Amino acid sequence: MDKTIKFAKSELDGYYEKITGNKNAAIALSVDPGLRTKFYSEEYDALFDDAFVIDVRGGKGTIAGINRRSVLLGVYKFFTALGCRFLNPTPEGERLVRLAPGDCTVRLDFKPDNRHRGITIEGAVSAENVLDIIDWAPKAGFSAYFLQFMDSFTFFERWYTHENNEYASGEYTRAQNAANMKKIVRAIKLRDMIYHAVGHGWTCEAVGYRAAGWHKVDESVIGCKRELLAMTGGERKFFGGIPLNTHLCYGNPEARASFTESVAAYVKRHSEVDVLHVWLADNYNNFCECEKCAEFGPPDQYVRLLNELDARLTADGSNVKIVFLIYYELLWPPEVFRFENPGRFIMMFAPITRTFTNSFLQDGRMPALAGALPEFRLNEIKLLTDTDANLAFLVEWQKLFRGDSFVFDYHLMWDIYKDYGNLSLARTVFEDMKGLNALGTRGFISCQLQRAFFPNGLCMYVLSRALFGGGEDFSALAGEYFSAAFGQNAALAREFFETVSGLFDYKKIRGELPLDKAFAKGMEEAPAALEFYRAAFQNARPENAAEAQSLSHALIFIGFLEPLADMLCLKARNAPKELLQEKFARFEKLLYETEPEIQSVLDGYFYQLILKGYFEADVPVDAEA
Ligand SMILES: [Zn+2]
C-alpha cells in the first residue's frame, strides 16, 4: 500500500477507535483521479489541487481523494465533521467526541477555497516542535510546508542554544541539523504535503558562502567572490556585515551566471523539493549602486535573472515550480523585462511592512485604490504600513503577470505578541483569508512562529478554517473555538480575552496611537480585572484535557499580564528607562521559568524579543497621560 494511504488508514483507525471504541473502521480509502471532472473544469493542477468525497453512513462507507494528500485531508475532515476539534499540536489540544459507530454519518463533497495553504518555518524551534506542527497541519486543512533557507539551521539553533536566555544553554551542530531536516522532510512526504524550500540564500551561494541565517560575519575570513557583491556606499561588501542581506551586482553577467548555476545545482541535488523559492537578498535599500546596474531597476534585474534561470532549468530538463517574491524594492513592477515562461513561476506577494490592525479588504470587498505608485528611488525606499498602498503594487504586478500566485504574510510572526489577547488580530487574519480570492490570488503561505497557540489558539483556528473553506462568520467561528477549548466556560473565556484586547489596546501597543491617559488608567485597573478572572478560572471545573489545558494557559497568561500592565503603565507615564529595564529583567525570569511548561504553544524566544524591543523603544506617548 502507498505510504500516505497507509498512514491515512492508521489515522482513520486510531481516531475511530478513540471516538467509538471500535477498532478498524469499515471505511475504505481510495485515490480517485476521476474526481477531477467532478470538481475542476479547466484550471486544475495535479500538484496543488485537492478535493475529496466523504460518503460514510453509520460508520461504513468510503473516503475518496483526488490525490493521496486529499485522502488524508478527507480522513481528518470526517472527524471534524463529526465534531472533533484539533485546537493545537499537543495531545491535549485534540478535543474528540464520543459516538456510537451508528452515529458516524458524514456525506460531504469538498473542494478547498484556496489552492495554496501552507505554513513556513520561523521563530525558534526544536525538531519536535516542527514535527508536531507538520502532523497537525493536515488536520487543520493545510497542504504545504515551507522549510526556509538552505537548511533552516538558524531556527533550530535559536532553540537548542537558548539564544537570549541567560537561564539555559545548549549546543547545536550542523550534523544534528542534517539529521533533523531528514526526519522533517520524511514527515512532509509521508503526508504527501507540498514541500516548499529555500527562499533567501542564493545570493550567498553564488559567492561561495553558505548562509545559516541572518548572522553577521567577519568577511575578511571568508574567501568569497567579493567582486560579484553589490556595491553599496562605494564598497562591495556584505551589507551591514550580513551575507543573507547582501545582493549581487546583477548587472554583471558573471554574477547572474553564478546565481543560476547555484540554483541549477541545488535542483539537481534536491528532486524532493516541489516548489523552490528563488528570492534575492533580504532587507531593503541594499541594491547595487554601480554603473553596470544603473540601466535597469531592481525588478527588471530580477525578472531578467529569473528568465535566465528558467532557460537553464529547461535545458537541464527540470520543470520545478519557482516562486518569485515581490516585497520591498521588488514591489514595483518591472518596466522592460517580462517572464518568457510564466507557467514555471508562482508570484508571491509579501507585504512585509503592512499593518495588521486592519485587513486588506473593506467590508469584504477590494478597496478602491487611489492613484499611482510612489516614485522609485534606488536605496531610498520608504516602508509603507498602509494596506491600500501595499495592495496597489500587487494590482500593478497582476497586470503583467497572470500566472499562479499566493500571499505570503506575517500576521503570526510579530503581532501575535503585540495584540496580547489575540482577538483583534484574529479578526484581521479571518478577513484576510476570506479576501484572498477577491485579491486575485490563490492562497496563503503563513510566515509565522510555529508555536503560535498562546494565550489561545484562536488565530490559527480561524486562519486554517477560513483558508481551507467553511466558517463564514468570524464571531460564530470564534464562538466555535471557545466552546471547543473551554467547554462550559466558553463565555467567560471569551469575555476575558475581549477584556484583555480592550485594555491592552492593540493599536496603542503597536504604536499607531499614543499611549494616552485612558490607556494608563486601564493599566491601573487591570490588576483588579485580572484577579477576577484568575479566581473564576481557578474555580472552573474542566471536563476534559483540552479544557484543562486552555484554563491552565489562561492562568499562566494572567501571571504574565500583571507585570506587563505595571510596565505599560510606567511607559505611558514616561518612567525612567532604568526602572523599566529592572522590571523587564524580572519578567524575563518569570517567562523563562515558565517556558518549559508552555513551550509547545509559546515561542519564548520571540515573546522575549518582541516585548523587550517594545519596552526599550521610544513609542508615542500622549504628554497629558
Ligand atoms: Zn552592480
GROMACS .gro file of C-alpha atoms in nm, residues 372-526:
model
  155
  372ALA     CA    1  -0.012   5.599  -0.898
  373LEU     CA    2   0.258   5.408  -0.716
  374PRO     CA    3   0.513   5.612  -0.523
  375GLU     CA    4   0.819   5.711  -0.724
  376PHE     CA    5   1.103   5.460  -0.702
  377ARG     CA    6   1.441   5.593  -0.585
  378LEU     CA    7   1.728   5.348  -0.560
  379ASN     CA    8   1.819   5.269  -0.199
  380GLU     CA    9   1.587   5.538  -0.066
  381ILE     CA   10   1.258   5.350  -0.047
  382LYS     CA   11   1.026   5.417   0.245
  383LEU     CA   12   0.834   5.138   0.415
  384LEU     CA   13   0.460   5.156   0.379
  385THR     CA   14   0.228   5.032   0.653
  386ASP     CA   15  -0.099   5.128   0.484
  387THR     CA   16  -0.272   4.820   0.338
  388ASP     CA   17  -0.412   5.005   0.032
  389ALA     CA   18  -0.066   5.136  -0.055
  390ASN     CA   19   0.068   4.780  -0.042
  391LEU     CA   20  -0.219   4.640  -0.242
  392ALA     CA   21  -0.163   4.893  -0.521
  393PHE     CA   22   0.168   4.721  -0.601
  394LEU     CA   23   0.003   4.381  -0.630
  395VAL     CA   24  -0.253   4.520  -0.872
  396GLU     CA   25   0.023   4.661  -1.096
  397TRP     CA   26   0.210   4.330  -1.096
  398GLN     CA   27  -0.108   4.142  -1.180
  399LYS     CA   28  -0.139   4.348  -1.498
  400LEU     CA   29   0.180   4.193  -1.632
  401PHE     CA   30   0.188   3.854  -1.461
  402ARG     CA   31  -0.129   3.650  -1.493
  403GLY     CA   32   0.003   3.320  -1.364
  404ASP     CA   33  -0.047   3.143  -1.031
  405SER     CA   34   0.005   3.345  -0.714
  406PHE     CA   35  -0.036   3.346  -0.339
  407VAL     CA   36   0.002   3.584  -0.046
  408PHE     CA   37   0.289   3.531   0.196
  409ASP     CA   38   0.221   3.724   0.512
  410TYR     CA   39   0.331   3.765   0.871
  411HIS     CA   40   0.022   3.801   1.091
  412LEU     CA   41   0.155   3.546   1.340
  413MET     CA   42   0.521   3.640   1.318
  414TRP     CA   43   0.539   3.952   1.540
  415ASP     CA   44   0.187   4.082   1.601
  416ILE     CA   45   0.073   3.774   1.786
  417TYR     CA   46   0.272   3.922   2.077
  418LYS     CA   47   0.154   4.278   2.016
  419ASP     CA   48  -0.219   4.210   2.030
  420TYR     CA   49  -0.198   4.049   2.373
  421GLY     CA   50  -0.547   3.895   2.373
  422ASN     CA   51  -0.521   3.794   2.003
  423LEU     CA   52  -0.887   3.876   1.935
  424SER     CA   53  -0.827   4.184   1.717
  425LEU     CA   54  -0.553   4.010   1.522
  426ALA     CA   55  -0.771   3.701   1.473
  427ARG     CA   56  -1.034   3.917   1.305
  428THR     CA   57  -0.778   4.058   1.060
  429VAL     CA   58  -0.649   3.706   0.993
  430PHE     CA   59  -1.001   3.587   0.920
  431GLU     CA   60  -1.089   3.876   0.690
  432ASP     CA   61  -0.761   3.847   0.502
  433MET     CA   62  -0.810   3.473   0.445
  434LYS     CA   63  -1.163   3.530   0.324
  435GLY     CA   64  -1.036   3.800   0.087
  436LEU     CA   65  -0.762   3.600  -0.090
  437ASN     CA   66  -0.978   3.526  -0.393
  438ALA     CA   67  -1.102   3.884  -0.418
  439LEU     CA   68  -0.736   3.993  -0.433
  440GLY     CA   69  -0.692   3.769  -0.736
  441THR     CA   70  -0.463   3.526  -0.551
  442ARG     CA   71  -0.495   3.154  -0.495
  443GLY     CA   72  -0.400   3.105  -0.136
  444PHE     CA   73  -0.173   3.181   0.152
  445ILE     CA   74   0.155   3.067   0.294
  446SER     CA   75   0.183   3.185   0.652
  447CYS     CA   76   0.527   3.308   0.755
  448GLN     CA   77   0.487   3.258   1.125
  449LEU     CA   78   0.602   3.129   1.457
  450GLN     CA   79   0.538   2.756   1.477
  451ARG     CA   80   0.435   2.782   1.839
  452ALA     CA   81   0.154   3.032   1.788
  453PHE     CA   82  -0.111   2.889   2.020
  454PHE     CA   83  -0.073   3.106   2.330
  455PRO     CA   84  -0.254   3.269   2.507
  456ASN     CA   85  -0.510   3.090   2.289
  457GLY     CA   86  -0.518   2.917   1.952
  458LEU     CA   87  -0.785   3.139   1.802
  459CYS     CA   88  -0.569   3.296   1.530
  460MET     CA   89  -0.457   2.958   1.396
  461TYR     CA   90  -0.811   2.826   1.423
  462VAL     CA   91  -0.965   3.100   1.211
  463LEU     CA   92  -0.667   3.107   0.975
  464SER     CA   93  -0.694   2.739   0.892
  465ARG     CA   94  -1.074   2.728   0.875
  466ALA     CA   95  -1.108   3.034   0.652
  467LEU     CA   96  -0.824   2.922   0.425
  468PHE     CA   97  -0.946   2.565   0.383
  469GLY     CA   98  -1.312   2.656   0.347
  470GLY     CA   99  -1.615   2.696   0.568
  471GLY     CA  100  -1.677   2.922   0.864
  472GLU     CA  101  -1.835   3.225   0.701
  473ASP     CA  102  -1.875   3.440   1.010
  474PHE     CA  103  -1.591   3.547   1.237
  475SER     CA  104  -1.796   3.575   1.552
  476ALA     CA  105  -1.951   3.231   1.505
  477LEU     CA  106  -1.611   3.079   1.433
  478ALA     CA  107  -1.463   3.241   1.743
  479GLY     CA  108  -1.759   3.104   1.940
  480GLU     CA  109  -1.687   2.760   1.800
  481TYR     CA  110  -1.324   2.787   1.907
  482PHE     CA  111  -1.401   2.899   2.262
  483SER     CA  112  -1.666   2.628   2.302
  484ALA     CA  113  -1.421   2.359   2.197
  485ALA     CA  114  -1.137   2.498   2.407
  486PHE     CA  115  -1.324   2.599   2.722
  487GLY     CA  116  -1.649   2.399   2.721
  488GLN     CA  117  -1.891   2.536   2.979
  489ASN     CA  118  -1.654   2.822   3.050
  490ALA     CA  119  -1.654   2.942   2.687
  491ALA     CA  120  -1.849   3.262   2.752
  492LEU     CA  121  -1.627   3.351   3.048
  493ALA     CA  122  -1.312   3.284   2.846
  494ARG     CA  123  -1.430   3.490   2.552
  495GLU     CA  124  -1.521   3.777   2.784
  496PHE     CA  125  -1.174   3.752   2.941
  497PHE     CA  126  -0.990   3.773   2.609
  498GLU     CA  127  -1.217   4.055   2.493
  499THR     CA  128  -1.141   4.241   2.816
  500VAL     CA  129  -0.769   4.190   2.760
  501SER     CA  130  -0.796   4.309   2.399
  502GLY     CA  131  -0.987   4.616   2.523
  503LEU     CA  132  -0.743   4.709   2.800
  504PHE     CA  133  -0.420   4.625   2.620
  505ASP     CA  134  -0.521   4.823   2.312
  506TYR     CA  135  -0.354   4.670   2.004
  507LYS     CA  136  -0.325   4.998   1.809
  508LYS     CA  137  -0.166   5.171   2.106
  509ILE     CA  138   0.078   4.889   2.177
  510ARG     CA  139   0.160   4.876   1.807
  511GLY     CA  140   0.246   5.247   1.823
  512GLU     CA  141  -0.027   5.351   1.579
  513LEU     CA  142  -0.193   5.555   1.853
  514PRO     CA  143  -0.021   5.719   2.150
  515LEU     CA  144  -0.028   5.568   2.497
  516ASP     CA  145  -0.277   5.813   2.643
  517LYS     CA  146  -0.446   5.887   2.972
  518ALA     CA  147  -0.719   5.630   2.913
  519PHE     CA  148  -0.459   5.362   2.844
  520ALA     CA  149  -0.264   5.439   3.162
  521LYS     CA  150  -0.586   5.432   3.363
  522GLY     CA  151  -0.677   5.097   3.207
  523MET     CA  152  -0.339   4.960   3.312
  524GLU     CA  153  -0.401   5.078   3.668
  525GLU     CA  154  -0.733   4.899   3.673
  526ALA     CA  155  -0.602   4.585   3.504
   0.00000   0.00000   0.00000
